Short mmCIF file of C-alpha atoms and ligand atoms in Angstrom, two decimals:
data_model
loop_
_atom_site.label_atom_id
_atom_site.label_comp_id
_atom_site.label_asym_id
_atom_site.label_seq_id
_atom_site.Cartn_x
_atom_site.Cartn_y
_atom_site.Cartn_z
CA MET A 1 47.04 95.57 78.88
CA SER A 2 47.62 99.28 78.68
CA LYS A 3 48.89 100.67 75.41
CA ARG A 4 50.42 103.92 74.28
CA ILE A 5 48.47 106.29 72.05
CA ASP A 6 50.15 108.46 69.41
CA VAL A 7 48.00 111.16 67.89
CA ASN A 8 49.37 112.84 64.80
CA ASP A 9 48.14 116.01 63.10
CA LEU A 10 44.55 115.32 64.07
CA ASN A 11 41.90 117.61 62.59
CA ILE A 12 38.32 116.87 63.59
CA TYR A 13 35.25 118.17 61.79
CA TYR A 14 31.48 118.28 62.18
CA GLY A 15 30.45 118.66 58.54
CA THR A 16 32.38 121.67 57.27
CA VAL A 17 33.02 123.04 60.77
CA LYS A 18 36.43 122.27 62.21
CA ALA A 19 36.19 121.56 65.94
CA VAL A 20 39.77 120.48 66.68
CA ASP A 21 42.85 121.73 64.86
CA GLN A 22 46.17 119.93 64.29
CA VAL A 23 46.61 118.05 67.54
CA THR A 24 49.73 115.95 67.98
CA MET A 25 50.35 114.23 71.30
CA THR A 26 51.54 111.04 72.92
CA ILE A 27 49.50 109.48 75.72
CA GLU A 28 51.57 107.20 77.93
CA PRO A 29 50.41 103.76 79.06
CA ARG A 30 49.84 102.94 82.74
CA SER A 31 49.09 106.53 83.61
CA ALA A 32 46.25 109.02 83.65
CA THR A 33 46.21 111.95 81.26
CA ALA A 34 43.82 114.83 81.96
CA LEU A 35 42.36 116.98 79.18
CA ILE A 36 41.45 120.42 80.48
CA GLY A 37 40.32 123.69 78.92
CA PRO A 38 37.30 125.97 78.58
CA SER A 39 33.96 124.67 77.42
CA GLY A 40 33.75 124.19 73.66
CA CYS A 41 37.52 123.81 73.09
CA GLY A 42 37.06 120.29 71.71
CA LYS A 43 38.04 118.05 74.65
CA SER A 44 35.08 115.66 74.30
CA THR A 45 35.35 115.69 70.53
CA PHE A 46 39.04 114.83 70.77
CA LEU A 47 38.31 112.08 73.33
CA ARG A 48 35.67 110.52 71.08
CA ALA A 49 38.12 110.47 68.16
CA LEU A 50 40.36 108.18 70.25
CA ASN A 51 37.90 105.29 69.98
CA ARG A 52 36.22 106.16 66.68
CA MET A 53 33.02 107.30 68.34
CA HIS A 54 33.26 110.71 66.68
CA GLU A 55 32.30 109.22 63.33
CA VAL A 56 28.87 108.05 64.55
CA VAL A 57 27.73 111.70 64.23
CA PRO A 58 26.40 112.20 60.66
CA GLY A 59 28.84 114.24 58.56
CA ALA A 60 31.60 113.95 61.15
CA ARG A 61 35.11 113.16 59.96
CA ILE A 62 38.75 113.36 60.90
CA GLU A 63 42.10 113.87 59.22
CA GLY A 64 45.35 112.60 60.68
CA SER A 65 46.02 109.45 62.64
CA VAL A 66 45.60 107.79 66.03
CA HIS A 67 47.96 104.88 66.68
CA LEU A 68 47.52 102.40 69.49
CA ASP A 69 50.90 100.77 70.06
CA GLY A 70 51.74 101.38 66.43
CA VAL A 71 48.41 100.34 64.88
CA ASN A 72 46.51 103.14 63.15
CA LEU A 73 42.94 102.90 64.42
CA TYR A 74 41.76 104.69 61.28
CA SER A 75 43.39 102.33 58.76
CA ALA A 76 41.17 100.64 56.22
CA GLY A 77 40.23 97.21 57.51
CA ILE A 78 40.15 98.22 61.18
CA ASP A 79 36.70 97.47 62.62
CA PRO A 80 35.42 100.42 64.69
CA VAL A 81 33.45 98.00 66.89
CA VAL A 82 36.69 96.27 67.87
CA VAL A 83 38.32 99.67 68.44
CA ARG A 84 35.53 100.65 70.84
CA ARG A 85 35.97 97.39 72.74
CA THR A 86 39.73 97.94 72.99
CA VAL A 87 39.35 101.60 73.90
CA GLY A 88 36.48 101.68 76.42
CA MET A 89 34.53 104.75 77.45
CA VAL A 90 32.78 106.04 80.57
CA PHE A 91 30.39 108.95 80.11
CA GLN A 92 29.32 112.02 82.13
CA ARG A 93 26.05 110.53 83.26
CA PRO A 94 26.13 106.97 84.52
CA ASN A 95 24.32 104.97 81.84
CA PRO A 96 23.85 101.38 83.05
CA PHE A 97 21.04 99.39 81.44
CA PRO A 98 18.57 100.36 84.20
CA THR A 99 16.25 97.35 84.18
CA MET A 100 19.02 94.82 83.61
CA SER A 101 20.53 93.20 86.73
CA ILE A 102 23.84 94.38 88.14
CA PHE A 103 25.33 91.03 87.09
CA ASP A 104 24.02 91.25 83.54
CA ASN A 105 25.15 94.86 83.16
CA VAL A 106 28.72 93.67 83.62
CA ALA A 107 28.24 90.36 81.77
CA ALA A 108 26.52 91.90 78.70
CA GLY A 109 29.72 92.79 76.84
CA LEU A 110 31.30 89.43 77.69
CA LYS A 111 28.26 87.60 76.32
CA LEU A 112 28.39 89.72 73.17
CA ASN A 113 32.01 88.60 72.82
CA GLY A 114 30.82 85.00 72.91
CA LEU A 115 31.59 84.03 76.51
CA ARG A 116 28.90 81.53 77.53
CA ASP A 117 30.50 79.47 80.33
CA LYS A 118 28.50 80.39 83.47
CA LYS A 119 31.37 79.84 85.90
CA LEU A 120 33.79 81.91 83.83
CA LEU A 121 31.18 84.64 83.40
CA ALA A 122 30.60 84.78 87.16
CA GLU A 123 34.36 84.99 87.77
CA ARG A 124 34.82 87.80 85.28
CA VAL A 125 31.85 89.72 86.69
CA GLU A 126 33.27 89.46 90.21
CA THR A 127 36.78 90.47 89.11
CA SER A 128 35.41 93.48 87.23
CA LEU A 129 33.20 94.59 90.13
CA ARG A 130 36.14 94.21 92.51
CA ALA A 131 38.37 96.23 90.16
CA ALA A 132 35.69 98.94 90.12
CA SER A 133 35.57 98.94 93.97
CA LEU A 134 31.91 97.95 93.91
CA TRP A 135 31.92 94.24 94.76
CA THR A 136 31.39 94.46 98.52
CA GLU A 137 28.45 96.84 98.06
CA VAL A 138 26.60 94.69 95.52
CA ARG A 139 27.65 91.07 96.14
CA ASP A 140 24.33 90.34 97.89
CA ARG A 141 22.16 92.01 95.27
CA LEU A 142 23.75 91.00 91.97
CA HIS A 143 20.39 90.10 90.46
CA LYS A 144 18.71 93.39 91.35
CA PRO A 145 18.39 96.06 88.63
CA GLY A 146 21.40 98.30 87.92
CA GLY A 147 19.08 101.31 87.95
CA GLY A 148 18.45 100.78 91.69
CA LEU A 149 22.00 101.77 92.65
CA SER A 150 23.02 105.29 93.72
CA GLY A 151 24.55 107.59 91.10
CA GLY A 152 28.08 106.94 92.32
CA GLN A 153 27.50 103.18 92.39
CA GLN A 154 26.00 103.32 88.90
CA GLN A 155 29.12 105.09 87.63
CA ARG A 156 31.32 102.40 89.22
CA LEU A 157 29.05 99.80 87.59
CA CYS A 158 29.69 101.47 84.23
CA ILE A 159 33.43 101.33 84.95
CA ALA A 160 33.08 97.62 85.83
CA ARG A 161 31.19 97.08 82.57
CA ALA A 162 33.93 98.87 80.62
CA ILE A 163 36.70 96.88 82.37
CA ALA A 164 34.96 93.50 81.93
CA VAL A 165 35.88 93.25 78.25
CA GLU A 166 39.53 93.90 79.13
CA PRO A 167 40.20 97.11 77.23
CA GLU A 168 43.66 98.61 76.73
CA VAL A 169 42.50 102.17 77.27
CA LEU A 170 39.76 103.78 79.35
CA LEU A 171 38.38 107.11 78.19
CA MET A 172 36.42 109.09 80.76
CA ASP A 173 34.37 112.13 79.80
CA GLU A 174 33.77 114.15 82.98
CA PRO A 175 32.92 110.94 84.85
CA CYS A 176 32.15 112.76 88.11
CA SER A 177 30.16 115.72 86.84
CA ALA A 178 26.83 114.16 87.91
CA LEU A 179 28.13 112.87 91.26
CA ASP A 180 28.21 114.18 94.83
CA PRO A 181 31.60 114.92 96.47
CA ILE A 182 31.86 111.55 98.27
CA SER A 183 31.09 109.54 95.13
CA THR A 184 33.51 111.79 93.26
CA LEU A 185 36.30 110.92 95.69
CA ALA A 186 35.48 107.21 95.31
CA ILE A 187 35.83 107.48 91.53
CA GLU A 188 39.06 109.48 91.88
CA ASP A 189 40.50 106.79 94.18
CA LEU A 190 39.44 104.20 91.65
CA ILE A 191 41.18 106.06 88.82
CA GLY A 192 44.29 106.11 91.03
CA GLU A 193 44.15 102.31 91.23
CA LEU A 194 43.18 101.65 87.62
CA LYS A 195 45.95 103.76 86.13
CA SER A 196 48.55 101.19 87.12
CA ARG A 197 46.89 98.81 84.65
CA TYR A 198 45.28 100.96 81.98
CA THR A 199 45.97 103.95 79.81
CA ILE A 200 43.45 106.44 81.16
CA VAL A 201 42.38 109.67 79.47
CA ILE A 202 40.01 111.85 81.46
CA VAL A 203 38.23 115.05 80.45
CA THR A 204 37.56 117.19 83.49
CA HIS A 205 36.52 120.77 84.13
CA ASN A 206 37.61 120.38 87.74
CA MET A 207 41.17 121.63 88.17
CA GLN A 208 41.63 119.99 91.59
CA GLN A 209 40.52 116.71 90.09
CA ALA A 210 43.00 117.00 87.21
CA ALA A 211 45.75 117.79 89.74
CA ARG A 212 44.71 114.90 92.01
CA VAL A 213 44.27 112.08 89.51
CA SER A 214 46.46 112.74 86.51
CA ASP A 215 50.13 112.22 85.76
CA ARG A 216 50.08 114.36 82.64
CA THR A 217 47.82 117.23 81.64
CA ALA A 218 46.95 118.61 78.22
CA PHE A 219 45.49 122.12 78.04
CA PHE A 220 43.19 122.86 75.10
CA ASN A 221 41.96 126.32 74.21
CA VAL A 222 39.90 128.09 71.59
CA SER A 223 40.88 131.51 70.33
CA GLY A 224 37.35 132.77 69.58
CA THR A 225 33.79 131.94 68.54
CA GLY A 226 33.72 129.63 65.54
CA GLN A 227 37.41 128.84 65.92
CA PRO A 228 38.61 125.25 66.35
CA GLY A 229 40.10 124.02 69.61
CA ARG A 230 43.88 123.62 69.79
CA LEU A 231 46.29 121.89 72.10
CA VAL A 232 48.17 124.72 73.82
CA GLU A 233 50.58 122.64 75.88
CA MET A 234 50.99 119.27 77.51
CA GLY A 235 53.30 118.08 80.23
CA ASP A 236 53.64 116.54 83.68
CA THR A 237 50.64 117.62 85.72
CA ARG A 238 52.74 119.18 88.44
CA ALA A 239 54.72 121.25 85.93
CA ILE A 240 51.56 122.37 84.08
CA PHE A 241 49.98 123.49 87.35
CA ASP A 242 53.08 124.94 89.04
CA SER A 243 54.85 126.53 86.10
CA PRO A 244 52.82 126.48 82.89
CA GLY A 245 54.71 127.47 79.79
CA GLN A 246 51.90 129.55 78.29
CA LYS A 247 50.00 132.50 79.73
CA ALA A 248 46.67 131.07 78.49
CA THR A 249 47.29 127.94 80.54
CA GLU A 250 48.17 129.95 83.63
CA ASP A 251 45.06 132.14 83.22
CA TYR A 252 42.83 129.09 82.86
CA ILE A 253 44.13 127.11 85.79
CA SER A 254 44.20 130.12 88.07
CA GLY A 255 40.62 130.96 87.10
CA ARG A 256 41.40 134.08 85.06
CA PHE A 257 39.75 133.42 81.72
CA GLY A 258 40.22 135.29 78.44
P1 ADP B 1 34.39 120.55 75.12
O1 ADP B 1 34.30 119.09 75.42
O2 ADP B 1 35.77 121.10 75.27
O3 ADP B 1 33.38 121.38 75.88
P2 ADP B 1 33.24 119.80 72.56
O4 ADP B 1 34.16 118.78 72.04
O5 ADP B 1 31.97 119.34 73.20
O6 ADP B 1 34.04 120.76 73.57
O7 ADP B 1 32.86 120.80 71.41
C1 ADP B 1 33.83 121.36 70.51
C2 ADP B 1 33.11 122.12 69.40
O8 ADP B 1 32.40 121.21 68.57
C3 ADP B 1 32.08 123.12 69.91
O9 ADP B 1 32.13 124.26 69.08
C4 ADP B 1 30.77 122.39 69.76
O10 ADP B 1 29.71 123.30 69.54
C5 ADP B 1 31.02 121.54 68.52
N1 ADP B 1 30.23 120.30 68.56
C6 ADP B 1 30.22 119.37 69.54
N2 ADP B 1 29.38 118.36 69.24
C7 ADP B 1 28.84 118.65 68.03
C8 ADP B 1 27.90 118.00 67.16
N3 ADP B 1 27.36 116.82 67.48
N4 ADP B 1 27.59 118.62 66.00
C9 ADP B 1 28.15 119.81 65.66
N5 ADP B 1 29.05 120.47 66.42
C10 ADP B 1 29.38 119.92 67.59
#
Protein backbone atom coordinates (compact mmCIF):
# COMPACT_ATOMS: atom_id res chain seq x y z
CA MET A 1 0.00 0.00 0.00
CA SER A 2 0.96 3.59 -0.60
CA LYS A 3 2.91 4.38 -3.72
CA ARG A 4 4.92 7.31 -4.98
CA ILE A 5 3.63 9.44 -7.84
CA ASP A 6 5.94 11.06 -10.39
CA VAL A 7 4.36 13.64 -12.64
CA ASN A 8 6.40 14.74 -15.62
CA ASP A 9 5.80 17.69 -17.94
CA LEU A 10 2.05 17.40 -17.58
CA ASN A 11 -0.08 19.61 -19.83
CA ILE A 12 -3.82 19.28 -19.42
CA TYR A 13 -6.39 20.49 -21.94
CA TYR A 14 -10.15 20.92 -22.28
CA GLY A 15 -10.47 20.81 -26.07
CA THR A 16 -8.08 23.46 -27.35
CA VAL A 17 -7.94 25.29 -24.01
CA LYS A 18 -4.92 24.52 -21.87
CA ALA A 19 -5.89 24.40 -18.19
CA VAL A 20 -2.61 23.21 -16.65
CA ASP A 21 0.85 23.96 -18.01
CA GLN A 22 4.02 21.87 -17.69
CA VAL A 23 3.71 20.48 -14.19
CA THR A 24 6.49 18.26 -12.89
CA MET A 25 6.35 17.03 -9.30
CA THR A 26 6.92 14.05 -7.06
CA ILE A 27 4.29 13.07 -4.52
CA GLU A 28 5.71 11.02 -1.66
CA PRO A 29 4.05 7.88 -0.31
CA ARG A 30 2.76 7.66 3.27
CA SER A 31 2.22 11.39 3.48
CA ALA A 32 -0.34 14.04 2.65
CA THR A 33 0.32 16.57 -0.08
CA ALA A 34 -1.88 19.69 -0.24
CA LEU A 35 -2.61 21.48 -3.52
CA ILE A 36 -3.41 25.13 -2.90
CA GLY A 37 -3.93 28.19 -5.08
CA PRO A 38 -6.61 30.60 -6.29
CA SER A 39 -9.81 29.36 -7.87
CA GLY A 40 -9.39 28.33 -11.50
CA CYS A 41 -5.64 27.62 -11.29
CA GLY A 42 -6.17 23.97 -12.23
CA LYS A 43 -5.94 22.14 -8.89
CA SER A 44 -9.01 19.93 -9.46
CA THR A 45 -8.07 19.37 -13.08
CA PHE A 46 -4.59 18.30 -12.03
CA LEU A 47 -6.01 16.03 -9.31
CA ARG A 48 -8.35 14.33 -11.78
CA ALA A 49 -5.43 13.68 -14.14
CA LEU A 50 -3.82 11.58 -11.38
CA ASN A 51 -6.47 8.86 -11.71
CA ARG A 52 -7.44 9.33 -15.35
CA MET A 53 -10.76 10.92 -14.50
CA HIS A 54 -9.91 14.02 -16.53
CA GLU A 55 -10.40 12.10 -19.76
CA VAL A 56 -14.09 11.36 -19.07
CA VAL A 57 -14.80 15.00 -20.09
CA PRO A 58 -15.43 15.03 -23.88
CA GLY A 59 -12.47 16.56 -25.74
CA ALA A 60 -10.26 16.48 -22.67
CA ARG A 61 -6.68 15.28 -23.06
CA ILE A 62 -3.26 15.38 -21.49
CA GLU A 63 0.37 15.40 -22.56
CA GLY A 64 3.17 14.15 -20.35
CA SER A 65 3.19 11.30 -17.88
CA VAL A 66 2.02 10.20 -14.45
CA HIS A 67 3.94 7.27 -12.97
CA LEU A 68 2.78 5.28 -9.97
CA ASP A 69 5.84 3.53 -8.56
CA GLY A 70 7.36 3.53 -12.02
CA VAL A 71 4.27 2.49 -14.01
CA ASN A 72 2.98 5.11 -16.44
CA LEU A 73 -0.77 5.31 -15.84
CA TYR A 74 -1.19 6.69 -19.36
CA SER A 75 0.62 3.86 -21.18
CA ALA A 76 -1.27 1.96 -23.84
CA GLY A 77 -2.74 -1.16 -22.30
CA ILE A 78 -3.37 0.39 -18.88
CA ASP A 79 -7.07 0.10 -18.03
CA PRO A 80 -8.42 3.42 -16.66
CA VAL A 81 -10.96 1.50 -14.56
CA VAL A 82 -8.13 -0.28 -12.76
CA VAL A 83 -6.31 3.05 -12.36
CA ARG A 84 -9.37 4.57 -10.68
CA ARG A 85 -9.58 1.62 -8.30
CA THR A 86 -5.89 1.94 -7.43
CA VAL A 87 -6.08 5.72 -7.12
CA GLY A 88 -9.33 6.37 -5.22
CA MET A 89 -11.13 9.68 -5.00
CA VAL A 90 -13.28 11.55 -2.48
CA PHE A 91 -15.26 14.51 -3.77
CA GLN A 92 -16.38 17.91 -2.43
CA ARG A 93 -19.92 16.84 -1.74
CA PRO A 94 -20.40 13.51 -0.02
CA ASN A 95 -21.89 11.26 -2.69
CA PRO A 96 -22.91 7.94 -1.11
CA PHE A 97 -25.56 5.91 -2.93
CA PRO A 98 -28.37 7.46 -0.85
CA THR A 99 -30.93 4.65 -0.89
CA MET A 100 -28.36 1.87 -0.58
CA SER A 101 -27.58 0.65 2.96
CA ILE A 102 -24.48 1.81 4.79
CA PHE A 103 -23.14 -1.76 4.52
CA ASP A 104 -23.78 -1.99 0.78
CA ASN A 105 -22.26 1.43 0.13
CA VAL A 106 -18.96 0.09 1.41
CA ALA A 107 -19.42 -3.43 -0.03
CA ALA A 108 -20.41 -2.26 -3.54
CA GLY A 109 -16.86 -1.88 -4.87
CA LEU A 110 -15.78 -5.16 -3.29
CA LYS A 111 -18.69 -6.98 -4.94
CA LEU A 112 -17.81 -5.37 -8.27
CA ASN A 113 -14.31 -6.77 -7.78
CA GLY A 114 -15.83 -10.23 -7.42
CA LEU A 115 -15.80 -10.69 -3.64
CA ARG A 116 -18.86 -12.82 -2.81
CA ASP A 117 -17.98 -14.53 0.49
CA LYS A 118 -20.40 -13.01 3.04
CA LYS A 119 -18.07 -13.38 6.03
CA LEU A 120 -15.14 -11.82 4.18
CA LEU A 121 -17.36 -9.02 2.90
CA ALA A 122 -18.59 -8.27 6.43
CA GLU A 123 -14.99 -8.23 7.70
CA ARG A 124 -13.83 -5.86 4.98
CA VAL A 125 -16.81 -3.55 5.53
CA GLU A 126 -16.06 -3.37 9.25
CA THR A 127 -12.33 -2.78 8.71
CA SER A 128 -13.06 -0.01 6.22
CA LEU A 129 -15.63 1.68 8.46
CA ARG A 130 -13.21 1.47 11.38
CA ALA A 131 -10.42 2.95 9.25
CA ALA A 132 -12.78 5.80 8.33
CA SER A 133 -13.58 6.39 12.05
CA LEU A 134 -17.25 5.65 11.43
CA TRP A 135 -17.74 2.13 12.78
CA THR A 136 -18.90 2.95 16.31
CA GLU A 137 -21.48 5.43 14.97
CA VAL A 138 -23.04 3.04 12.45
CA ARG A 139 -22.47 -0.50 13.75
CA ASP A 140 -26.10 -0.74 14.92
CA ARG A 141 -27.60 0.66 11.73
CA LEU A 142 -25.55 -0.94 8.96
CA HIS A 143 -28.66 -1.82 6.99
CA LYS A 144 -30.15 1.67 7.08
CA PRO A 145 -29.74 3.90 4.01
CA GLY A 146 -26.46 5.80 3.59
CA GLY A 147 -28.44 8.93 2.77
CA GLY A 148 -29.77 9.02 6.36
CA LEU A 149 -26.37 9.90 7.82
CA SER A 150 -25.23 13.47 8.58
CA GLY A 151 -23.05 15.23 6.00
CA GLY A 152 -19.87 14.53 7.94
CA GLN A 153 -20.80 10.88 8.42
CA GLN A 154 -21.64 10.59 4.72
CA GLN A 155 -18.19 11.93 3.83
CA ARG A 156 -16.57 9.37 6.16
CA LEU A 157 -18.76 6.71 4.50
CA CYS A 158 -17.38 7.80 1.13
CA ILE A 159 -13.86 7.53 2.55
CA ALA A 160 -14.70 4.02 3.85
CA ARG A 161 -16.03 3.12 0.40
CA ALA A 162 -12.83 4.40 -1.23
CA ILE A 163 -10.62 2.53 1.26
CA ALA A 164 -12.56 -0.76 0.97
CA VAL A 165 -11.04 -1.63 -2.40
CA GLU A 166 -7.55 -1.09 -0.94
CA PRO A 167 -6.26 1.74 -3.11
CA GLU A 168 -2.64 2.90 -3.14
CA VAL A 169 -3.53 6.57 -3.33
CA LEU A 170 -6.44 8.66 -2.04
CA LEU A 171 -7.26 11.86 -3.89
CA MET A 172 -9.46 14.34 -2.02
CA ASP A 173 -11.01 17.33 -3.76
CA GLU A 174 -11.96 19.85 -1.05
CA PRO A 175 -13.43 17.03 1.04
CA CYS A 176 -14.59 19.37 3.82
CA SER A 177 -16.04 22.22 1.81
CA ALA A 178 -19.63 21.08 2.43
CA LEU A 179 -19.08 20.22 6.11
CA ASP A 180 -19.50 22.05 9.42
CA PRO A 181 -16.40 22.80 11.55
CA ILE A 182 -16.78 19.74 13.81
CA SER A 183 -17.17 17.33 10.89
CA THR A 184 -14.25 19.09 9.21
CA LEU A 185 -12.04 18.42 12.22
CA ALA A 186 -13.12 14.75 12.21
CA ILE A 187 -12.09 14.43 8.56
CA GLU A 188 -8.80 16.23 9.23
CA ASP A 189 -8.05 13.84 12.11
CA LEU A 190 -8.88 10.97 9.81
CA ILE A 191 -6.50 12.26 7.13
CA GLY A 192 -3.84 12.43 9.85
CA GLU A 193 -4.37 8.72 10.54
CA LEU A 194 -4.75 7.59 6.94
CA LYS A 195 -1.57 9.25 5.73
CA SER A 196 0.56 6.69 7.53
CA ARG A 197 -0.85 4.09 5.14
CA TYR A 198 -1.75 5.91 1.94
CA THR A 199 -0.42 8.48 -0.44
CA ILE A 200 -2.89 11.31 0.05
CA VAL A 201 -3.33 14.31 -2.23
CA ILE A 202 -5.80 16.92 -1.05
CA VAL A 203 -7.06 20.04 -2.80
CA THR A 204 -8.05 22.66 -0.26
CA HIS A 205 -8.85 26.36 -0.32
CA ASN A 206 -8.46 26.45 3.44
CA MET A 207 -4.92 27.50 4.37
CA GLN A 208 -5.23 26.38 8.00
CA GLN A 209 -6.36 22.99 6.78
CA ALA A 210 -3.40 22.67 4.41
CA ALA A 211 -1.08 23.65 7.28
CA ARG A 212 -2.77 21.21 9.69
CA VAL A 213 -3.03 18.08 7.56
CA SER A 214 -0.28 18.13 4.96
CA ASP A 215 3.39 17.26 4.99
CA ARG A 216 4.10 18.90 1.66
CA THR A 217 2.32 21.73 -0.13
CA ALA A 218 2.21 22.63 -3.81
CA PHE A 219 1.14 26.16 -4.74
CA PHE A 220 -0.52 26.60 -8.13
CA ASN A 221 -1.24 29.96 -9.71
CA VAL A 222 -2.63 31.44 -12.88
CA SER A 223 -1.12 34.56 -14.39
CA GLY A 224 -4.33 35.93 -15.96
CA THR A 225 -7.71 35.19 -17.53
CA GLY A 226 -7.47 32.47 -20.14
CA GLN A 227 -3.99 31.50 -18.96
CA PRO A 228 -3.24 27.94 -17.83
CA GLY A 229 -2.47 27.12 -14.22
CA ARG A 230 1.16 26.49 -13.27
CA LEU A 231 2.96 24.98 -10.33
CA VAL A 232 4.76 27.90 -8.69
CA GLU A 233 6.56 26.00 -5.95
CA MET A 234 6.35 22.90 -3.83
CA GLY A 235 8.02 21.98 -0.59
CA ASP A 236 7.61 20.97 3.04
CA THR A 237 4.41 22.54 4.31
CA ARG A 238 6.14 24.35 7.15
CA ALA A 239 8.71 25.88 4.79
CA ILE A 240 6.05 26.91 2.24
CA PHE A 241 4.03 28.62 4.97
CA ASP A 242 6.90 30.10 7.00
CA SER A 243 9.31 31.10 4.26
CA PRO A 244 7.88 30.70 0.76
CA GLY A 245 10.38 31.08 -2.04
CA GLN A 246 8.08 33.09 -4.30
CA LYS A 247 6.24 36.35 -3.67
CA ALA A 248 3.07 34.98 -5.31
CA THR A 249 3.01 32.15 -2.76
CA GLU A 250 3.52 34.55 0.13
CA ASP A 251 0.75 36.85 -1.15
CA TYR A 252 -1.65 33.95 -1.51
CA ILE A 253 -1.08 32.35 1.86
CA SER A 254 -1.13 35.66 3.67
CA GLY A 255 -4.39 36.58 1.94
CA ARG A 256 -2.97 39.30 -0.32
CA PHE A 257 -4.06 38.25 -3.79
CA GLY A 258 -2.85 39.57 -7.15
P1 LIG B 1 -9.37 24.92 -9.46
O1 LIG B 1 -9.64 23.53 -8.99
O2 LIG B 1 -7.99 25.39 -9.13
O3 LIG B 1 -10.41 25.93 -9.03
P2 LIG B 1 -10.11 23.87 -12.06
O4 LIG B 1 -9.21 22.72 -12.25
O5 LIG B 1 -11.51 23.60 -11.62
O6 LIG B 1 -9.41 24.91 -11.06
O7 LIG B 1 -10.19 24.71 -13.39
C1 LIG B 1 -9.03 25.06 -14.16
C2 LIG B 1 -9.46 25.69 -15.48
O8 LIG B 1 -10.10 24.71 -16.29
C3 LIG B 1 -10.47 26.82 -15.31
O9 LIG B 1 -10.16 27.82 -16.26
C4 LIG B 1 -11.79 26.17 -15.60
O10 LIG B 1 -12.70 27.11 -16.14
C5 LIG B 1 -11.41 25.13 -16.64
N1 LIG B 1 -12.31 23.96 -16.59
C6 LIG B 1 -12.58 23.20 -15.51
N2 LIG B 1 -13.44 22.21 -15.82
C7 LIG B 1 -13.73 22.35 -17.14
C8 LIG B 1 -14.56 21.64 -18.08
N3 LIG B 1 -15.26 20.56 -17.70
N4 LIG B 1 -14.60 22.09 -19.35
C9 LIG B 1 -13.88 23.18 -19.74
N5 LIG B 1 -13.07 23.88 -18.92
C10 LIG B 1 -13.00 23.49 -17.64
